[in-house]
JSON list of C-alpha atoms in Angstrom, two decimals:
[
{"chain": "V", "resi": 2, "resn": "UNK", "atom": "CA", "xyz": [3.16, -19.98, 6.27]},
{"chain": "V", "resi": 3, "resn": "UNK", "atom": "CA", "xyz": [4.49, -17.38, 3.70]},
{"chain": "V", "resi": 4, "resn": "UNK", "atom": "CA", "xyz": [6.88, -15.75, 4.07]},
{"chain": "V", "resi": 5, "resn": "UNK", "atom": "CA", "xyz": [8.59, -18.13, 6.46]},
{"chain": "V", "resi": 6, "resn": "UNK", "atom": "CA", "xyz": [9.65, -15.22, 8.75]},
{"chain": "V", "resi": 7, "resn": "UNK", "atom": "CA", "xyz": [5.93, -15.20, 9.74]},
{"chain": "V", "resi": 8, "resn": "UNK", "atom": "CA", "xyz": [5.88, -18.71, 11.18]},
{"chain": "V", "resi": 9, "resn": "UNK", "atom": "CA", "xyz": [6.45, -17.55, 14.78]},
{"chain": "V", "resi": 10, "resn": "UNK", "atom": "CA", "xyz": [3.50, -15.05, 14.39]},
{"chain": "V", "resi": 11, "resn": "UNK", "atom": "CA", "xyz": [1.33, -17.82, 12.87]},
{"chain": "V", "resi": 12, "resn": "UNK", "atom": "CA", "xyz": [2.02, -20.11, 15.90]},
{"chain": "V", "resi": 13, "resn": "UNK", "atom": "CA", "xyz": [1.15, -17.26, 18.36]},
{"chain": "V", "resi": 14, "resn": "UNK", "atom": "CA", "xyz": [-1.99, -16.73, 16.47]},
{"chain": "V", "resi": 15, "resn": "UNK", "atom": "CA", "xyz": [-3.01, -20.44, 16.59]},
{"chain": "V", "resi": 16, "resn": "UNK", "atom": "CA", "xyz": [-2.24, -20.36, 20.41]},
{"chain": "V", "resi": 17, "resn": "UNK", "atom": "CA", "xyz": [-4.12, -17.12, 21.21]},
{"chain": "V", "resi": 18, "resn": "UNK", "atom": "CA", "xyz": [-6.99, -16.96, 18.82]},
{"chain": "V", "resi": 19, "resn": "UNK", "atom": "CA", "xyz": [-7.04, -18.46, 15.41]},
{"chain": "V", "resi": 20, "resn": "UNK", "atom": "CA", "xyz": [-5.54, -18.69, 11.92]},
{"chain": "V", "resi": 21, "resn": "UNK", "atom": "CA", "xyz": [-7.87, -18.99, 9.03]},
{"chain": "V", "resi": 22, "resn": "UNK", "atom": "CA", "xyz": [-6.90, -20.71, 5.78]},
{"chain": "V", "resi": 23, "resn": "UNK", "atom": "CA", "xyz": [-8.56, -22.64, 2.96]},
{"chain": "V", "resi": 24, "resn": "UNK", "atom": "CA", "xyz": [-5.35, -24.74, 2.45]},
{"chain": "V", "resi": 25, "resn": "UNK", "atom": "CA", "xyz": [-4.20, -27.97, 3.97]},
{"chain": "V", "resi": 26, "resn": "UNK", "atom": "CA", "xyz": [-1.31, -27.91, 6.46]},
{"chain": "V", "resi": 27, "resn": "UNK", "atom": "CA", "xyz": [2.12, -27.70, 4.64]},
{"chain": "V", "resi": 28, "resn": "UNK", "atom": "CA", "xyz": [0.62, -26.38, 1.36]},
{"chain": "V", "resi": 29, "resn": "UNK", "atom": "CA", "xyz": [3.50, -24.49, -0.21]},
{"chain": "V", "resi": 30, "resn": "UNK", "atom": "CA", "xyz": [3.17, -20.65, -0.40]},
{"chain": "V", "resi": 31, "resn": "UNK", "atom": "CA", "xyz": [2.82, -20.57, -4.15]},
{"chain": "V", "resi": 32, "resn": "UNK", "atom": "CA", "xyz": [1.94, -17.45, -6.14]},
{"chain": "V", "resi": 33, "resn": "UNK", "atom": "CA", "xyz": [-1.18, -19.15, -7.51]},
{"chain": "V", "resi": 34, "resn": "UNK", "atom": "CA", "xyz": [-2.57, -19.38, -4.00]},
{"chain": "V", "resi": 35, "resn": "UNK", "atom": "CA", "xyz": [-2.38, -15.67, -3.20]},
{"chain": "V", "resi": 36, "resn": "UNK", "atom": "CA", "xyz": [-5.56, -14.49, -4.95]},
{"chain": "V", "resi": 37, "resn": "UNK", "atom": "CA", "xyz": [-7.60, -17.14, -2.92]},
{"chain": "V", "resi": 38, "resn": "UNK", "atom": "CA", "xyz": [-6.07, -15.91, 0.24]},
{"chain": "V", "resi": 39, "resn": "UNK", "atom": "CA", "xyz": [-6.63, -12.26, -0.76]},
{"chain": "V", "resi": 40, "resn": "UNK", "atom": "CA", "xyz": [-10.34, -13.07, -1.22]},
{"chain": "V", "resi": 41, "resn": "UNK", "atom": "CA", "xyz": [-10.52, -14.07, 2.51]},
{"chain": "V", "resi": 42, "resn": "UNK", "atom": "CA", "xyz": [-8.68, -10.79, 3.39]},
{"chain": "V", "resi": 43, "resn": "UNK", "atom": "CA", "xyz": [-11.02, -8.62, 1.32]},
{"chain": "V", "resi": 44, "resn": "UNK", "atom": "CA", "xyz": [-14.13, -10.34, 2.67]},
{"chain": "V", "resi": 45, "resn": "UNK", "atom": "CA", "xyz": [-13.18, -10.10, 6.40]},
{"chain": "V", "resi": 46, "resn": "UNK", "atom": "CA", "xyz": [-11.90, -6.49, 6.31]},
{"chain": "V", "resi": 47, "resn": "UNK", "atom": "CA", "xyz": [-13.84, -3.37, 6.95]},
{"chain": "V", "resi": 48, "resn": "UNK", "atom": "CA", "xyz": [-11.59, -1.70, 4.38]},
{"chain": "V", "resi": 49, "resn": "UNK", "atom": "CA", "xyz": [-8.73, -2.39, 2.15]},
{"chain": "V", "resi": 50, "resn": "UNK", "atom": "CA", "xyz": [-5.93, 0.17, 2.12]},
{"chain": "V", "resi": 51, "resn": "UNK", "atom": "CA", "xyz": [-3.47, 0.07, -0.83]},
{"chain": "V", "resi": 52, "resn": "UNK", "atom": "CA", "xyz": [-0.30, 1.92, 0.07]},
{"chain": "V", "resi": 53, "resn": "UNK", "atom": "CA", "xyz": [1.92, 0.91, -2.80]},
{"chain": "V", "resi": 54, "resn": "UNK", "atom": "CA", "xyz": [1.15, -1.13, -5.89]},
{"chain": "V", "resi": 55, "resn": "UNK", "atom": "CA", "xyz": [2.02, -1.44, -9.54]},
{"chain": "V", "resi": 56, "resn": "UNK", "atom": "CA", "xyz": [-0.76, -1.76, -12.02]},
{"chain": "V", "resi": 57, "resn": "UNK", "atom": "CA", "xyz": [-0.87, -5.57, -11.51]},
{"chain": "V", "resi": 58, "resn": "UNK", "atom": "CA", "xyz": [-0.46, -7.65, -8.47]},
{"chain": "V", "resi": 59, "resn": "UNK", "atom": "CA", "xyz": [-1.86, -8.89, -5.23]},
{"chain": "V", "resi": 60, "resn": "UNK", "atom": "CA", "xyz": [-2.89, -5.50, -3.87]},
{"chain": "V", "resi": 61, "resn": "UNK", "atom": "CA", "xyz": [-4.85, -4.78, -6.97]},
{"chain": "V", "resi": 62, "resn": "UNK", "atom": "CA", "xyz": [-6.60, -8.11, -6.86]},
{"chain": "V", "resi": 63, "resn": "UNK", "atom": "CA", "xyz": [-7.48, -7.48, -3.25]},
{"chain": "V", "resi": 64, "resn": "UNK", "atom": "CA", "xyz": [-8.77, -4.04, -4.02]},
{"chain": "V", "resi": 65, "resn": "UNK", "atom": "CA", "xyz": [-10.99, -5.42, -6.85]},
{"chain": "V", "resi": 66, "resn": "UNK", "atom": "CA", "xyz": [-12.35, -8.15, -4.60]},
{"chain": "V", "resi": 67, "resn": "UNK", "atom": "CA", "xyz": [-13.02, -5.63, -1.86]},
{"chain": "V", "resi": 68, "resn": "UNK", "atom": "CA", "xyz": [-15.02, -3.51, -4.32]},
{"chain": "V", "resi": 69, "resn": "UNK", "atom": "CA", "xyz": [-17.01, -6.68, -5.34]},
{"chain": "V", "resi": 70, "resn": "UNK", "atom": "CA", "xyz": [-17.75, -7.21, -1.68]},
{"chain": "V", "resi": 71, "resn": "UNK", "atom": "CA", "xyz": [-18.88, -3.67, -1.25]},
{"chain": "V", "resi": 72, "resn": "UNK", "atom": "CA", "xyz": [-16.02, -2.98, 1.22]},
{"chain": "V", "resi": 73, "resn": "UNK", "atom": "CA", "xyz": [-14.39, 0.44, 1.39]},
{"chain": "V", "resi": 74, "resn": "UNK", "atom": "CA", "xyz": [-11.17, 0.64, -0.57]},
{"chain": "V", "resi": 75, "resn": "UNK", "atom": "CA", "xyz": [-8.67, 3.53, -0.09]},
{"chain": "V", "resi": 76, "resn": "UNK", "atom": "CA", "xyz": [-5.36, 4.27, -1.65]},
{"chain": "V", "resi": 77, "resn": "UNK", "atom": "CA", "xyz": [-2.37, 6.38, -0.91]},
{"chain": "V", "resi": 78, "resn": "UNK", "atom": "CA", "xyz": [-1.66, 8.58, -4.03]},
{"chain": "V", "resi": 79, "resn": "UNK", "atom": "CA", "xyz": [1.93, 8.79, -5.23]},
{"chain": "V", "resi": 80, "resn": "UNK", "atom": "CA", "xyz": [4.15, 10.34, -8.02]},
{"chain": "V", "resi": 81, "resn": "UNK", "atom": "CA", "xyz": [2.80, 9.66, -11.39]},
{"chain": "V", "resi": 82, "resn": "UNK", "atom": "CA", "xyz": [6.33, 8.67, -12.42]},
{"chain": "V", "resi": 83, "resn": "UNK", "atom": "CA", "xyz": [6.69, 5.90, -9.78]},
{"chain": "V", "resi": 84, "resn": "UNK", "atom": "CA", "xyz": [5.74, 2.46, -10.99]},
{"chain": "V", "resi": 85, "resn": "UNK", "atom": "CA", "xyz": [4.85, 1.47, -7.45]},
{"chain": "V", "resi": 86, "resn": "UNK", "atom": "CA", "xyz": [2.29, 4.24, -7.24]},
{"chain": "V", "resi": 87, "resn": "UNK", "atom": "CA", "xyz": [0.69, 3.36, -10.60]},
{"chain": "V", "resi": 88, "resn": "UNK", "atom": "CA", "xyz": [-1.86, 1.05, -9.14]},
{"chain": "V", "resi": 89, "resn": "UNK", "atom": "CA", "xyz": [-2.92, 3.38, -6.31]},
{"chain": "V", "resi": 90, "resn": "UNK", "atom": "CA", "xyz": [-3.24, 6.24, -8.70]},
{"chain": "V", "resi": 91, "resn": "UNK", "atom": "CA", "xyz": [-5.25, 4.08, -11.07]},
{"chain": "V", "resi": 92, "resn": "UNK", "atom": "CA", "xyz": [-7.64, 2.99, -8.33]},
{"chain": "V", "resi": 93, "resn": "UNK", "atom": "CA", "xyz": [-8.22, 6.60, -7.40]},
{"chain": "V", "resi": 94, "resn": "UNK", "atom": "CA", "xyz": [-8.55, 7.95, -10.91]},
{"chain": "V", "resi": 95, "resn": "UNK", "atom": "CA", "xyz": [-11.25, 5.36, -11.84]},
{"chain": "V", "resi": 96, "resn": "UNK", "atom": "CA", "xyz": [-13.09, 5.90, -8.53]},
{"chain": "V", "resi": 97, "resn": "UNK", "atom": "CA", "xyz": [-12.37, 2.50, -7.18]},
{"chain": "V", "resi": 98, "resn": "UNK", "atom": "CA", "xyz": [-10.63, 3.87, -4.11]},
{"chain": "V", "resi": 99, "resn": "UNK", "atom": "CA", "xyz": [-10.92, 6.93, -1.91]},
{"chain": "V", "resi": 100, "resn": "UNK", "atom": "CA", "xyz": [-7.77, 8.95, -1.22]},
{"chain": "V", "resi": 101, "resn": "UNK", "atom": "CA", "xyz": [-6.05, 8.70, 2.08]},
{"chain": "V", "resi": 102, "resn": "UNK", "atom": "CA", "xyz": [-4.56, 12.05, 2.90]},
{"chain": "V", "resi": 103, "resn": "UNK", "atom": "CA", "xyz": [-4.35, 11.64, 6.83]},
{"chain": "V", "resi": 104, "resn": "UNK", "atom": "CA", "xyz": [-5.06, 9.02, 9.49]},
{"chain": "V", "resi": 105, "resn": "UNK", "atom": "CA", "xyz": [-7.66, 11.22, 11.03]},
{"chain": "V", "resi": 106, "resn": "UNK", "atom": "CA", "xyz": [-9.46, 11.55, 7.69]},
{"chain": "V", "resi": 107, "resn": "UNK", "atom": "CA", "xyz": [-9.34, 7.73, 7.28]},
{"chain": "V", "resi": 108, "resn": "UNK", "atom": "CA", "xyz": [-10.78, 7.23, 10.77]},
{"chain": "V", "resi": 109, "resn": "UNK", "atom": "CA", "xyz": [-13.57, 9.73, 9.91]},
{"chain": "V", "resi": 110, "resn": "UNK", "atom": "CA", "xyz": [-14.33, 8.09, 6.61]},
{"chain": "V", "resi": 111, "resn": "UNK", "atom": "CA", "xyz": [-14.57, 4.71, 8.30]},
{"chain": "V", "resi": 112, "resn": "UNK", "atom": "CA", "xyz": [-16.83, 6.09, 11.04]},
{"chain": "V", "resi": 113, "resn": "UNK", "atom": "CA", "xyz": [-14.63, 4.86, 13.88]}
]
């Protein structure tokens, strides 16, 4: 379980529903494993929402996977001078994510 602070939550999930993983018990939470985990997240989600991301990183990998799986991808735009908004802004600018401007708009776009 990574980060370790989520261990209690993981145990509750196991007791009350389930916990999905491709990894054997006690597999370390290495960075190399995150894209494989993100593949599951993207595949199981109705939509992926990127709130803050640099140009590279796990959120961008997940957004790319979600697009490949024909899932909805949304991003929260940010200041062009902010490195942690660069990924969101890029996704929006190349039409790989819709803009989130309100929760009600997101709910409408998702058809909920």
